[in-house]
mmCIF file with all atom_site columns, C-alpha atoms in Angstrom:
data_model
loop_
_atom_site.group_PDB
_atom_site.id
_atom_site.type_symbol
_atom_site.label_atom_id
_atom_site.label_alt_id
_atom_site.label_comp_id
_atom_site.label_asym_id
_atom_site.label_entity_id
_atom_site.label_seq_id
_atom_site.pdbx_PDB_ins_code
_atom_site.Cartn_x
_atom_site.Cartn_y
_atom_site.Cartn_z
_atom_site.occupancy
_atom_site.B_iso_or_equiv
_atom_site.pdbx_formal_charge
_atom_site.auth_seq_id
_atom_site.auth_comp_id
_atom_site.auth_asym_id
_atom_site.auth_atom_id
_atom_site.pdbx_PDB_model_num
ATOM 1   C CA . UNK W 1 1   ? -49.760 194.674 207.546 1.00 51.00 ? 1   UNK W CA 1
ATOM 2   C CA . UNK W 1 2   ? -52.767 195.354 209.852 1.00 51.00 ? 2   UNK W CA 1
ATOM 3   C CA . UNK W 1 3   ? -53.976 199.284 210.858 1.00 49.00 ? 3   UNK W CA 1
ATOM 4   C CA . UNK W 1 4   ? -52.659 199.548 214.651 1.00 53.00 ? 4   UNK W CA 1
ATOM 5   C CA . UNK W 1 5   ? -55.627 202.621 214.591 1.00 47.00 ? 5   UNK W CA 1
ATOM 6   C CA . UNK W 1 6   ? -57.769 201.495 217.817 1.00 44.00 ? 6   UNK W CA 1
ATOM 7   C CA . UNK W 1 7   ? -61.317 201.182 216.393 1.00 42.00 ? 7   UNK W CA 1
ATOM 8   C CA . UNK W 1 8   ? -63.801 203.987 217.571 1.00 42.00 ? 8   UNK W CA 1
ATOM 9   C CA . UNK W 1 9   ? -67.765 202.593 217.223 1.00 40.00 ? 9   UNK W CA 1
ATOM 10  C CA . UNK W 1 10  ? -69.246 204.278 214.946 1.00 41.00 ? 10  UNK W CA 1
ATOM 11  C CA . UNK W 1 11  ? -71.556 207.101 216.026 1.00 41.00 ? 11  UNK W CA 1
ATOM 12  C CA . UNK W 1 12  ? -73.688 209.284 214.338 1.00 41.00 ? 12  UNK W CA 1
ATOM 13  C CA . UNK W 1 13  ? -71.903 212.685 213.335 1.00 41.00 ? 13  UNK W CA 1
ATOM 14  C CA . UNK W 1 14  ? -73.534 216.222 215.226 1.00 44.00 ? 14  UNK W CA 1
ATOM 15  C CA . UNK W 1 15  ? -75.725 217.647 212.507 1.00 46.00 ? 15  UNK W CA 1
ATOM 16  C CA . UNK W 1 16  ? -74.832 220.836 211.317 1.00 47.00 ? 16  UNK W CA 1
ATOM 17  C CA . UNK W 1 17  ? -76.299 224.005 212.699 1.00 46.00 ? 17  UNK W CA 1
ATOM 18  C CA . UNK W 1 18  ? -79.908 224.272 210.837 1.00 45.00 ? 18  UNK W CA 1
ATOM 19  C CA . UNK W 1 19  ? -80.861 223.052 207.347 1.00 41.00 ? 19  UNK W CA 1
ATOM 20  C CA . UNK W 1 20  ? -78.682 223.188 204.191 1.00 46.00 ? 20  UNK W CA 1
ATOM 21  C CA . UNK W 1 21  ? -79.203 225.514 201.547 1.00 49.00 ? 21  UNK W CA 1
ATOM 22  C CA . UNK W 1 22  ? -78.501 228.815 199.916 1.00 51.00 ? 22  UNK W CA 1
ATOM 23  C CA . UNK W 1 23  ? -80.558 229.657 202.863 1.00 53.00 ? 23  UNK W CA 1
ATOM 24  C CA . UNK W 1 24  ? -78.989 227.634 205.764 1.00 58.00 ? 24  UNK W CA 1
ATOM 25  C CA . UNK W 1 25  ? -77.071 229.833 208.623 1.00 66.00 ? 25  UNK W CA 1
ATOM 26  C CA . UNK W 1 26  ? -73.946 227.868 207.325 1.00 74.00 ? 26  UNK W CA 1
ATOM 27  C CA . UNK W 1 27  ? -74.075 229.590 203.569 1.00 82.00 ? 27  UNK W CA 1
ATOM 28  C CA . UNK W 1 28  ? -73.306 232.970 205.619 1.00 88.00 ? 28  UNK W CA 1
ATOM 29  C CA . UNK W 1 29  ? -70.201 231.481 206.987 1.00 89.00 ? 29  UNK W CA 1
ATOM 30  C CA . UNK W 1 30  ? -66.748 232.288 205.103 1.00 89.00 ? 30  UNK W CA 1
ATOM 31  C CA . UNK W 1 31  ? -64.249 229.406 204.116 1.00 90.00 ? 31  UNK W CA 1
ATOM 32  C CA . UNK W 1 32  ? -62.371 229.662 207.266 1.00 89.00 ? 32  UNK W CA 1
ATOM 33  C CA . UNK W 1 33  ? -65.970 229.462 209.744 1.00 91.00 ? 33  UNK W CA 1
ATOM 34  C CA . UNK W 1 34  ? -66.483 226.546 207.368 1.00 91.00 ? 34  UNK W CA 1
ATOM 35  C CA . UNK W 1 35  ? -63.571 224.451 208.384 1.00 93.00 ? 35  UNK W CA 1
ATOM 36  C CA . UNK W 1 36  ? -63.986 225.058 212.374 1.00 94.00 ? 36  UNK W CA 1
ATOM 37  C CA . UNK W 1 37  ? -67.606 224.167 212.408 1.00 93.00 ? 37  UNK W CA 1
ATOM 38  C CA . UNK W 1 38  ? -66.247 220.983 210.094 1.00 94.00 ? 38  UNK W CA 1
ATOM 39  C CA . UNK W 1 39  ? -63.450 220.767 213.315 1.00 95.00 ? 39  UNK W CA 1
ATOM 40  C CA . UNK W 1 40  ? -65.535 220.681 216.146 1.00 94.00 ? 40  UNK W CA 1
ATOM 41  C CA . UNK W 1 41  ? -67.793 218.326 214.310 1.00 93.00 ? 41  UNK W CA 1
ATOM 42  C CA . UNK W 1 42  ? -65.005 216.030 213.909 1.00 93.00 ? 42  UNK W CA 1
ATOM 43  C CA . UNK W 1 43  ? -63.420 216.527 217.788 1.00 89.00 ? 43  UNK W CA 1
ATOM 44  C CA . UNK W 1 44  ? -67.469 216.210 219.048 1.00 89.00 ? 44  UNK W CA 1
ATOM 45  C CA . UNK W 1 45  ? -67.453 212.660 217.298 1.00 89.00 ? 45  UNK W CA 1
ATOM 46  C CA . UNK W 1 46  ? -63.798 211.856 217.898 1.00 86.00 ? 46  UNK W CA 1
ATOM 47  C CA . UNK W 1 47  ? -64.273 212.814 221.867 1.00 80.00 ? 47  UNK W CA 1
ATOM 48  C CA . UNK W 1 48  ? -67.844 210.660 222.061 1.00 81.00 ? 48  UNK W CA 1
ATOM 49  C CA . UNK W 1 49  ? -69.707 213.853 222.735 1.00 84.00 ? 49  UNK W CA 1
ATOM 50  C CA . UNK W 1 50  ? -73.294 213.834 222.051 1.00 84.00 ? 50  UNK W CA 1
ATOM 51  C CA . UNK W 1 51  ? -73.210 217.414 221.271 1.00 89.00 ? 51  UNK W CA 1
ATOM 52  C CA . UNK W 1 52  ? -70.574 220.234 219.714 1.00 92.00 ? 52  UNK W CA 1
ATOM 53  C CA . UNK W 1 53  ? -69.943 222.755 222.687 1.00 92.00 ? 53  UNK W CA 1
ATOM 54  C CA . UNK W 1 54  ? -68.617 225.855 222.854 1.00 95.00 ? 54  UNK W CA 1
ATOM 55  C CA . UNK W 1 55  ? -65.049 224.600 224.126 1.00 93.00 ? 55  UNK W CA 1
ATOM 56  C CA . UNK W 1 56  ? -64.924 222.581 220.686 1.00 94.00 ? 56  UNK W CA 1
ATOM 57  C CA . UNK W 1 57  ? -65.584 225.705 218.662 1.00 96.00 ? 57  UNK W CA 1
ATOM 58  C CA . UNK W 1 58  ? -62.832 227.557 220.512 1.00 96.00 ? 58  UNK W CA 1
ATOM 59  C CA . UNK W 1 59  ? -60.417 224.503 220.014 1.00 95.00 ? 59  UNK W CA 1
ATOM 60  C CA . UNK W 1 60  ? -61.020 224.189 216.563 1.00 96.00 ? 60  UNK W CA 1
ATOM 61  C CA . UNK W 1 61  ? -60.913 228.196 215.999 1.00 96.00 ? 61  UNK W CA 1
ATOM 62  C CA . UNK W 1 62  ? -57.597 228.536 217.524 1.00 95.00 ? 62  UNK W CA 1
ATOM 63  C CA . UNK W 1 63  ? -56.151 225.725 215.575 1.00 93.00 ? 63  UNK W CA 1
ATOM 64  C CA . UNK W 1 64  ? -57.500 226.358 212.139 1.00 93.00 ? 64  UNK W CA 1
ATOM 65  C CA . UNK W 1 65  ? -57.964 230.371 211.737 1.00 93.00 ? 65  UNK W CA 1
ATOM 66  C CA . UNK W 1 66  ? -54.949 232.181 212.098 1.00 93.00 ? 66  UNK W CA 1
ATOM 67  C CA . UNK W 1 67  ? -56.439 235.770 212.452 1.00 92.00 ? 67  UNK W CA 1
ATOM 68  C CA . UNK W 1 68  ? -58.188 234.233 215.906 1.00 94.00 ? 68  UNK W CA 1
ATOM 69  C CA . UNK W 1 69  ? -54.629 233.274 216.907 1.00 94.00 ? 69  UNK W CA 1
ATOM 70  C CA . UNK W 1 70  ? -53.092 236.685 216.407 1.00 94.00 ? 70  UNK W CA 1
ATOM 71  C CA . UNK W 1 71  ? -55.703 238.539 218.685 1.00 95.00 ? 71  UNK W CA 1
ATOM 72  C CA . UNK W 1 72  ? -54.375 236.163 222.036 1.00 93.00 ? 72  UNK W CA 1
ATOM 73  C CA . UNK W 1 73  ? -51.502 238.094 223.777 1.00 88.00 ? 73  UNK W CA 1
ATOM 74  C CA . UNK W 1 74  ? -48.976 236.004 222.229 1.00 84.00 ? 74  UNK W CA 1
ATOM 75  C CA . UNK W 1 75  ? -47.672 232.633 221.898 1.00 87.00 ? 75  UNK W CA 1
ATOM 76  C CA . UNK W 1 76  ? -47.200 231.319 225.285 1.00 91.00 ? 76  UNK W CA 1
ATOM 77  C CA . UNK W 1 77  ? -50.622 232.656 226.096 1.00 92.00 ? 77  UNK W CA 1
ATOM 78  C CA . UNK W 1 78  ? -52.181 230.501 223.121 1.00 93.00 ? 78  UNK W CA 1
ATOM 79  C CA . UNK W 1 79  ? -50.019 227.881 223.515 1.00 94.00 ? 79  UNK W CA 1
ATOM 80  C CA . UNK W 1 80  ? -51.611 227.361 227.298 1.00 93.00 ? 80  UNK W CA 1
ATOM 81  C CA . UNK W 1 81  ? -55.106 227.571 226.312 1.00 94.00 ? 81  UNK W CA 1
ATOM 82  C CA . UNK W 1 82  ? -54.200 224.864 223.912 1.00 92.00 ? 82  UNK W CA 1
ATOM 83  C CA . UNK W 1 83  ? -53.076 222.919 226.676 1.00 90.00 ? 83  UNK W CA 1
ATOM 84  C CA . UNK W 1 84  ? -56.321 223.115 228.544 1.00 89.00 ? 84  UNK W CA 1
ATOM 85  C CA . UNK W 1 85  ? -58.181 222.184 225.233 1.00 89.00 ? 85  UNK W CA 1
ATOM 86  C CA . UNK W 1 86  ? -56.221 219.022 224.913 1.00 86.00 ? 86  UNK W CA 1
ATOM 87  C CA . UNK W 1 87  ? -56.675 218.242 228.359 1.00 82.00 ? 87  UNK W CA 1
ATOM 88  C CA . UNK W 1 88  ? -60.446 217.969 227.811 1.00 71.00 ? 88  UNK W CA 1
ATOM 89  C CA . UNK W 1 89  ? -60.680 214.236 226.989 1.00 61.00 ? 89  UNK W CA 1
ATOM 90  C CA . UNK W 1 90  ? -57.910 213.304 229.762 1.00 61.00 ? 90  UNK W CA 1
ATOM 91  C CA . UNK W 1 91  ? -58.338 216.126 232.003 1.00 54.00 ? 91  UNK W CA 1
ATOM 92  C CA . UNK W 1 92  ? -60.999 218.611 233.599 1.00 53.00 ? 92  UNK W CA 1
ATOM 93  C CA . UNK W 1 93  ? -63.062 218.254 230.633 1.00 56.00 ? 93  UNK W CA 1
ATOM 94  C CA . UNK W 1 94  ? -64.541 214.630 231.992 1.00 53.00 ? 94  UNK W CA 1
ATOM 95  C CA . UNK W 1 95  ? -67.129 215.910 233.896 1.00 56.00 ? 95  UNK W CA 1
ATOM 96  C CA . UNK W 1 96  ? -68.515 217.581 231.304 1.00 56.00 ? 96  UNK W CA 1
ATOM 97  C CA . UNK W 1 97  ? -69.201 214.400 229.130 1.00 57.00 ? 97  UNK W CA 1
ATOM 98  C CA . UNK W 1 98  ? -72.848 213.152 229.157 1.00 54.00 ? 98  UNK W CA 1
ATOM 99  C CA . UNK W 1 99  ? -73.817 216.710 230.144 1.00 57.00 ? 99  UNK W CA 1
ATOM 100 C CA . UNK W 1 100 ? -75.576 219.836 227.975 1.00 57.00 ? 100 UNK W CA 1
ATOM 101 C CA . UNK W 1 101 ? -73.679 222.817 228.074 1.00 65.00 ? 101 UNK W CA 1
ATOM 102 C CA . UNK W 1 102 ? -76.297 225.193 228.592 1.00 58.00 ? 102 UNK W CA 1
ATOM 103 C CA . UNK W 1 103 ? -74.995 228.742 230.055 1.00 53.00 ? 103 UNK W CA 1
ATOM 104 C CA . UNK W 1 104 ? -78.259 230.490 230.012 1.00 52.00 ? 104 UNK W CA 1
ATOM 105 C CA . UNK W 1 105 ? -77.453 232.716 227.282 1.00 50.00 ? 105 UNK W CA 1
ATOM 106 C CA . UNK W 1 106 ? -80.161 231.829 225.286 1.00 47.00 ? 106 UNK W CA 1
ATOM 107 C CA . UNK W 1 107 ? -84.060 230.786 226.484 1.00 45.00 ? 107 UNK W CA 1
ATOM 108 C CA . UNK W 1 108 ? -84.437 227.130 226.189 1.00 44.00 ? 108 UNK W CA 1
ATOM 109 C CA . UNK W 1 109 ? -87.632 227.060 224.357 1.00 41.00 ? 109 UNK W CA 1
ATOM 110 C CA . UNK W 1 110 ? -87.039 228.547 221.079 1.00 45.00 ? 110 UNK W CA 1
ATOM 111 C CA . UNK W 1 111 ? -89.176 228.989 217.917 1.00 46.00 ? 111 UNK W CA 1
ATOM 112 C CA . UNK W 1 112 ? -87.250 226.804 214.848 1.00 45.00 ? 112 UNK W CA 1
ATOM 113 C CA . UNK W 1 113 ? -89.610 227.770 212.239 1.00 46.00 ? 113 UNK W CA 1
ATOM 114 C CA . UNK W 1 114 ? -88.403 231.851 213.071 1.00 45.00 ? 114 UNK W CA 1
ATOM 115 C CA . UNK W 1 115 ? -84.681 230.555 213.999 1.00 50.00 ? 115 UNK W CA 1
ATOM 116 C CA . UNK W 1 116 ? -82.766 227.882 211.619 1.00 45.00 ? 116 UNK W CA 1
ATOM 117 C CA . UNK W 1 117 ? -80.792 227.163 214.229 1.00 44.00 ? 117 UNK W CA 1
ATOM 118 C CA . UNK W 1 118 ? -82.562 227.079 217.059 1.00 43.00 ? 118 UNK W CA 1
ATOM 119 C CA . UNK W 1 119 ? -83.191 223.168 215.790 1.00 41.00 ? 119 UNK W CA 1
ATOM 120 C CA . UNK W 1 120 ? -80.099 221.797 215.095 1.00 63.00 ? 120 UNK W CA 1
ATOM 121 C CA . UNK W 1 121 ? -79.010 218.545 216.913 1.00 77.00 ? 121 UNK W CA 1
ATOM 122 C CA . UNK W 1 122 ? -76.102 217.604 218.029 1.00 86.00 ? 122 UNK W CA 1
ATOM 123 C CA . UNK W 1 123 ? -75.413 221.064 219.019 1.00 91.00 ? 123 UNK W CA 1
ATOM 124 C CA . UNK W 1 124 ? -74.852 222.447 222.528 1.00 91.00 ? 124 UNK W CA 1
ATOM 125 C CA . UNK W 1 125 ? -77.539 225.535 223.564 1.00 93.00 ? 125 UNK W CA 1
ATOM 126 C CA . UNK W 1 126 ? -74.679 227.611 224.012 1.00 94.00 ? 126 UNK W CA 1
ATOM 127 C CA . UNK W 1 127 ? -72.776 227.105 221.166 1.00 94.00 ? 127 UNK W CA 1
ATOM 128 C CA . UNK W 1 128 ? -75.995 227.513 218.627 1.00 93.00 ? 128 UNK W CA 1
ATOM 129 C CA . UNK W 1 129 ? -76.331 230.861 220.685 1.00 94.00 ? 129 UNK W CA 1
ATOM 130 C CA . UNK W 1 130 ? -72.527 231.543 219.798 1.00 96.00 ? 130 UNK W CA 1
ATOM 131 C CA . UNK W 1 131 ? -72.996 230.857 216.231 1.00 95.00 ? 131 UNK W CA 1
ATOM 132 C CA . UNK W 1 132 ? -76.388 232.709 215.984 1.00 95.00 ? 132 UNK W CA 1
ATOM 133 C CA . UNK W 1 133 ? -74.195 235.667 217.830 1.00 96.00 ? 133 UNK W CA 1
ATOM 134 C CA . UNK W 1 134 ? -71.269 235.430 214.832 1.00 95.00 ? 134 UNK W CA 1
ATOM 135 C CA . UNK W 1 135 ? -74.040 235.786 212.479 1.00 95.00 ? 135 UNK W CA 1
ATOM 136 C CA . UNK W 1 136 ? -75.558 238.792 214.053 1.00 96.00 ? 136 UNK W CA 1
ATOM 137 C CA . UNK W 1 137 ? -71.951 240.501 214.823 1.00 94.00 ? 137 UNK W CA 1
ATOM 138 C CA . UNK W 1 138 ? -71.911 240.399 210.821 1.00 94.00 ? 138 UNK W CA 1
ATOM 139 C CA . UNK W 1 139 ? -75.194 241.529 210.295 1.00 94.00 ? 139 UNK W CA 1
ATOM 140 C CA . UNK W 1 140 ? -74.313 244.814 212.757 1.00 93.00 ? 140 UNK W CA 1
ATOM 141 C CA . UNK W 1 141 ? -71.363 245.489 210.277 1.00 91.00 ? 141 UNK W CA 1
ATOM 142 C CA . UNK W 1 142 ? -73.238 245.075 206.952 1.00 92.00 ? 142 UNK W CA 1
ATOM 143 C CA . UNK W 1 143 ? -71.336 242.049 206.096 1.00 92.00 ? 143 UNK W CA 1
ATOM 144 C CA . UNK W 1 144 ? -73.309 238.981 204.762 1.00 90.00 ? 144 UNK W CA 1
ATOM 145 C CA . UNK W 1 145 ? -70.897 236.466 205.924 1.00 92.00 ? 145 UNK W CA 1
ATOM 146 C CA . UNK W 1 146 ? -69.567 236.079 209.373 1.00 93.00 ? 146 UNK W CA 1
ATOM 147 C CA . UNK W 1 147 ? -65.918 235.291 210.294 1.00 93.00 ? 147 UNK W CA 1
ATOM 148 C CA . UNK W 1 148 ? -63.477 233.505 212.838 1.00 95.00 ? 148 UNK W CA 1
ATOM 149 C CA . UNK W 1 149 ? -63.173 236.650 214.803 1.00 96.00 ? 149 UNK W CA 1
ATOM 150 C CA . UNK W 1 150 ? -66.984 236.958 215.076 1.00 96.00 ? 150 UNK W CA 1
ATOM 151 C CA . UNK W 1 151 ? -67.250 233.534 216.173 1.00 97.00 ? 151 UNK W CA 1
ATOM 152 C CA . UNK W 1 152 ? -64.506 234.129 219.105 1.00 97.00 ? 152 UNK W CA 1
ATOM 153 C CA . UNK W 1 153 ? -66.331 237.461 220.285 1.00 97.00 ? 153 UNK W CA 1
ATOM 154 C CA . UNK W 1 154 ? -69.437 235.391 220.636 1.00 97.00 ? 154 UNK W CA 1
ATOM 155 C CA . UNK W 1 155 ? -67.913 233.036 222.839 1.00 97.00 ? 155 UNK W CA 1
ATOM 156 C CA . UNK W 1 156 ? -66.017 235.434 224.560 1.00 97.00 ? 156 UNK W CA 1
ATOM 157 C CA . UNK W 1 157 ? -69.307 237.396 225.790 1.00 96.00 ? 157 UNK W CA 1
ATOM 158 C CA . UNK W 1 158 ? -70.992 234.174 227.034 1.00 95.00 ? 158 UNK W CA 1
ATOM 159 C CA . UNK W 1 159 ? -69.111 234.463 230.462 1.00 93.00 ? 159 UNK W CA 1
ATOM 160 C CA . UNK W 1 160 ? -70.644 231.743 231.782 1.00 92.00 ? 160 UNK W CA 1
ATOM 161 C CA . UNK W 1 161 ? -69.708 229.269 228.734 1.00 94.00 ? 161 UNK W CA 1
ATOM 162 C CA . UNK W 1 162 ? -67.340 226.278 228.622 1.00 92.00 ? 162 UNK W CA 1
ATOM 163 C CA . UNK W 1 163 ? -64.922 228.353 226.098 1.00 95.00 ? 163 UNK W CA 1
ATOM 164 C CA . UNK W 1 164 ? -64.738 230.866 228.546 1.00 96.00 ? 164 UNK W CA 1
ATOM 165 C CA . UNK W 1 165 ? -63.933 227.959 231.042 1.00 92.00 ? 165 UNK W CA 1
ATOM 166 C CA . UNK W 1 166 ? -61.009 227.353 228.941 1.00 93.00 ? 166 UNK W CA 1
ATOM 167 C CA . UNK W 1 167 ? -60.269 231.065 228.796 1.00 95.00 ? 167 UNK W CA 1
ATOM 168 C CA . UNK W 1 168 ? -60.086 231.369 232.310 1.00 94.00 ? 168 UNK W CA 1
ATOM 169 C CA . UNK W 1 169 ? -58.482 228.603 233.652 1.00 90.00 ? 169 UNK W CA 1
ATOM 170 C CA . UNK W 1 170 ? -55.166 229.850 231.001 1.00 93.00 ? 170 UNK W CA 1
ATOM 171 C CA . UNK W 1 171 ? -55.154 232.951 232.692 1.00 94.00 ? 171 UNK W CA 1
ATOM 172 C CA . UNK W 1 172 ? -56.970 234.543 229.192 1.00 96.00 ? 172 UNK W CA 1
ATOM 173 C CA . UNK W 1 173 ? -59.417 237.728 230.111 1.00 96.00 ? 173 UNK W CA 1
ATOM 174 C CA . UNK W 1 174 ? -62.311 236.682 227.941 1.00 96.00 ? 174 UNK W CA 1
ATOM 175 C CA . UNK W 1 175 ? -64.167 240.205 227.919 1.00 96.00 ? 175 UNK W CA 1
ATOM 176 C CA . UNK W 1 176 ? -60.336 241.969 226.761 1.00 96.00 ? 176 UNK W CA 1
ATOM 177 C CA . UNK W 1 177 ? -60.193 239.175 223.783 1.00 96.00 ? 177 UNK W CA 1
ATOM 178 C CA . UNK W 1 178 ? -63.471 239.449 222.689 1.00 96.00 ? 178 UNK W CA 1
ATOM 179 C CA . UNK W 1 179 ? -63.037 243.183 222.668 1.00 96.00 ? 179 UNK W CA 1
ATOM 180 C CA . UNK W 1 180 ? -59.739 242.889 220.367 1.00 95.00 ? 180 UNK W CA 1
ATOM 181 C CA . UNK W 1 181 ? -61.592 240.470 218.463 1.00 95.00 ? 181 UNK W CA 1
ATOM 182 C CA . UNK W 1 182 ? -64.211 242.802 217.398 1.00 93.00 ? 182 UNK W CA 1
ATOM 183 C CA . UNK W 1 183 ? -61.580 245.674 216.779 1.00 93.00 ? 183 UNK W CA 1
ATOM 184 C CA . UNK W 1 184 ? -59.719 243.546 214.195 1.00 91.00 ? 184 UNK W CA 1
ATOM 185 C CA . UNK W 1 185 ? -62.876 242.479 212.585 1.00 88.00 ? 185 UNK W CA 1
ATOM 186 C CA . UNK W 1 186 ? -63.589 245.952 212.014 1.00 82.00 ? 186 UNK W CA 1
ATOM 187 C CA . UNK W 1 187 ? -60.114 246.734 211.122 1.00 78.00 ? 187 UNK W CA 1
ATOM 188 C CA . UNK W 1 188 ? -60.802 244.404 208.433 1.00 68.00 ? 188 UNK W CA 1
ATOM 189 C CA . UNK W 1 189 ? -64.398 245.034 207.028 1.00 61.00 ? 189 UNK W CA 1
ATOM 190 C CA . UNK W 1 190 ? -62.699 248.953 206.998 1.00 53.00 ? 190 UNK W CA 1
ATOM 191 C CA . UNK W 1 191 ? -60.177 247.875 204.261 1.00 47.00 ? 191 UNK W CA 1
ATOM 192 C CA . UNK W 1 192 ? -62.973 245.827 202.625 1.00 47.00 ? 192 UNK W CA 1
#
């Protein structure tokens, strides 16, 4: 019996966000952060994107951590920005392939010797400027590794981001979700 599976050409996978190591910004990231950077890795590649964006983040946060999930207004709410999410490949989402997402959140030029990240490939502007903002949203609470929740505040605060996009488009306020976002996480490092 022969695999039906449609062949996909092989392409190299995004790299992950700076080196790896006991030092890398992904050894700060807790089990959960883990699996959606490994997620929107695997959608990037999947989707023939040359780079993970901040709209594959959000996807893969909203499908893998469940405290992101309980901070949308409900399920029909999540369940539509879902829908937008897997309307990327078929949908809106076209005219963003063979582009950079670059909101302008973060200066282009960046030092990579001072900022791990600031050299990873495969990695949208904005979405290294998301994960560098999870990072520092743990760093503000004393906490060593940073979370889902961080993660979604990031991209909620980068108005001008394709998660945000997303947001919008479902009828989502990004600036009211990123807000609850960072009251659960520090609902949470409180009980710590």
């Amino acid at each position: 019996m022969q695999n039906r599976t449609p062949r996909i050409p092989e392409q190299p996978a995004p790299n992950p966000v700076g080196p790896h190591g006991p030092d890398s910004p992904e050894a700060r990231f807790t089990v959960e952060l883990a699996t959606v950077v490994t997620g929107a890795r695997r959608r990037a590649l999947r989707d023939g994107d040359r780079q993970i964006d901040t709209a594959h983040l959000l996807h893969s946060l909203v499908e893998s951590d469940p405290e992101v999930r309980e901070v949308f207004d409900g399920g029909p709410q999540l369940a539509k920005v879902l829908g937008y999410l897997v309307q990327r490949s078929i949908g809106y989402g076209l005219r963003w392939q063979g582009s950079v997402e670059d909101s302008g959140a973060v200066p282009v030029v960046r030092d990579p010797a001072r900022e791990p990240t600031a050299a990873a490939e495969g990695w949208s502007p904005s979405a290294v400027a998301a994960m560098e903002g999870a990072l520092h949203r743990a760093d503000l609470r004393g906490e060593w590794r940073a979370r889902g929740l961080d993660l979604l505040a990031a991209l909620a605060a980068d108005g001008e981001c394709r998660a945000v996009e997303v947001l919008s488009r479902a009828g989502v306020d990004a600036r009211c979700l990123g807000e609850r976002a960072e009251e659960r996480t520090a609902e949470a490092s409180w009980w710590v």
